[in-house]
């Protein structure tokens, strides 16, 4: 019998190697396979907010512009092996929902 747990990708760790991983998008299965390798990359991404700020335009004028903030994003890179023994590389954001299927627990 297998046990299924739903987690977000940023909670994936080395203890999940060898387990079946199902990637979800709006509760629908996008891809699944056995986790063979796991890497994470973290970077800052510019994001415009609803806040506005006064910014000089270089010509002596002041313009009103959306305030630019930065958001930290974690990309999880997973190598999965599917039923046909194909290797699949999947990149997901840290907030992507995954189903972990653990056999025998």
Coordinates of C-alpha atoms in Angstrom, one line a residue:
X1 CA 0.0 0.0 0.0
X2 CA 1.3 3.5 -0.8
X3 CA 0.9 6.7 1.1
X4 CA 0.4 10.0 -0.7
X5 CA 1.4 13.4 0.7
X6 CA 0.9 16.8 -1.0
X7 CA 3.8 19.3 -0.5
X8 CA 5.1 22.3 -2.2
X9 CA 8.3 21.9 -4.3
X10 CA 10.4 23.9 -1.8
X11 CA 9.8 21.2 0.8
X12 CA 11.2 18.5 -1.5
X13 CA 14.5 17.1 -0.2
X14 CA 16.9 14.2 -0.6
X15 CA 14.7 11.8 1.4
X16 CA 12.3 11.8 -1.5
X17 CA 14.9 10.4 -3.9
X18 CA 13.5 7.2 -5.5
X19 CA 9.9 8.1 -4.7
X20 CA 7.2 8.7 -7.2
X21 CA 6.6 12.4 -7.7
X22 CA 3.5 13.9 -9.3
X23 CA 3.6 17.5 -10.5
X24 CA 0.2 19.3 -10.2
X25 CA -1.1 22.4 -11.8
X26 CA -4.5 23.6 -10.5
X27 CA -5.0 20.1 -9.0
X28 CA -4.4 18.4 -12.3
X29 CA -1.5 16.1 -13.1
X30 CA 1.1 17.6 -15.4
X31 CA 3.9 15.0 -15.1
X32 CA 4.9 12.2 -12.9
X33 CA 7.9 9.9 -12.5
X34 CA 10.4 8.5 -10.0
X35 CA 12.7 11.2 -8.6
X36 CA 16.3 10.5 -9.7
X37 CA 18.0 13.9 -9.0
X38 CA 17.2 17.1 -7.3
X39 CA 18.8 20.6 -7.6
X40 CA 17.6 24.0 -6.5
X41 CA 18.4 27.5 -7.9
X42 CA 17.4 30.7 -6.0
X43 CA 17.3 34.1 -7.7
X44 CA 15.7 37.5 -7.3
X45 CA 13.1 38.5 -9.9
X46 CA 11.8 42.1 -10.5
X47 CA 8.1 42.5 -9.8
X48 CA 6.1 45.6 -10.2
X49 CA 3.8 46.4 -7.3
X50 CA 0.6 48.4 -7.0
X51 CA 2.6 51.1 -5.1
X52 CA 3.8 54.1 -7.0
X53 CA 6.8 56.3 -6.6
X54 CA 8.1 59.6 -8.0
X55 CA 11.2 59.0 -10.2
X56 CA 13.3 61.6 -12.0
X57 CA 13.5 61.0 -15.8
X58 CA 17.0 62.5 -16.3
X59 CA 15.6 65.6 -18.0
X60 CA 14.7 67.4 -14.8
X61 CA 11.1 66.1 -14.8
X62 CA 9.5 63.8 -12.2
X63 CA 7.3 61.0 -13.4
X64 CA 5.1 58.7 -11.5
X65 CA 5.9 55.0 -12.0
X66 CA 5.0 51.7 -10.4
X67 CA 7.4 50.8 -7.7
X68 CA 9.8 48.0 -8.6
X69 CA 10.3 45.3 -5.9
X70 CA 12.3 42.1 -6.0
X71 CA 10.9 38.7 -5.2
X72 CA 13.0 35.7 -4.4
X73 CA 12.1 32.7 -6.5
X74 CA 13.4 29.1 -6.1
X75 CA 13.4 26.9 -9.1
X76 CA 13.6 23.2 -8.3
X77 CA 15.1 21.1 -11.1
X78 CA 14.1 17.4 -10.9
X79 CA 15.2 14.5 -13.1
X80 CA 12.3 12.0 -13.2
X81 CA 12.2 8.6 -14.8
X82 CA 8.8 7.6 -16.1
X83 CA 7.2 4.1 -16.8
X84 CA 9.0 3.9 -20.2
X85 CA 12.4 4.6 -18.5
X86 CA 12.6 8.0 -20.2
X87 CA 14.5 10.6 -18.3
X88 CA 12.5 13.8 -17.9
X89 CA 13.9 17.1 -16.7
X90 CA 11.2 19.2 -14.9
X91 CA 11.8 22.7 -13.6
X92 CA 9.1 24.0 -11.1
X93 CA 8.9 27.0 -8.8
X94 CA 9.1 26.5 -5.1
X95 CA 5.4 27.0 -4.6
X96 CA 4.4 24.3 -7.1
X97 CA 2.3 21.5 -5.6
X98 CA 3.6 18.0 -5.7
X99 CA 2.2 14.7 -4.7
X100 CA 4.8 12.3 -3.1
X101 CA 3.9 8.7 -3.2
X102 CA 5.8 6.6 -0.7
X103 CA 5.4 2.8 -1.2
X104 CA 5.1 0.5 1.8
X105 CA 4.5 3.2 4.4

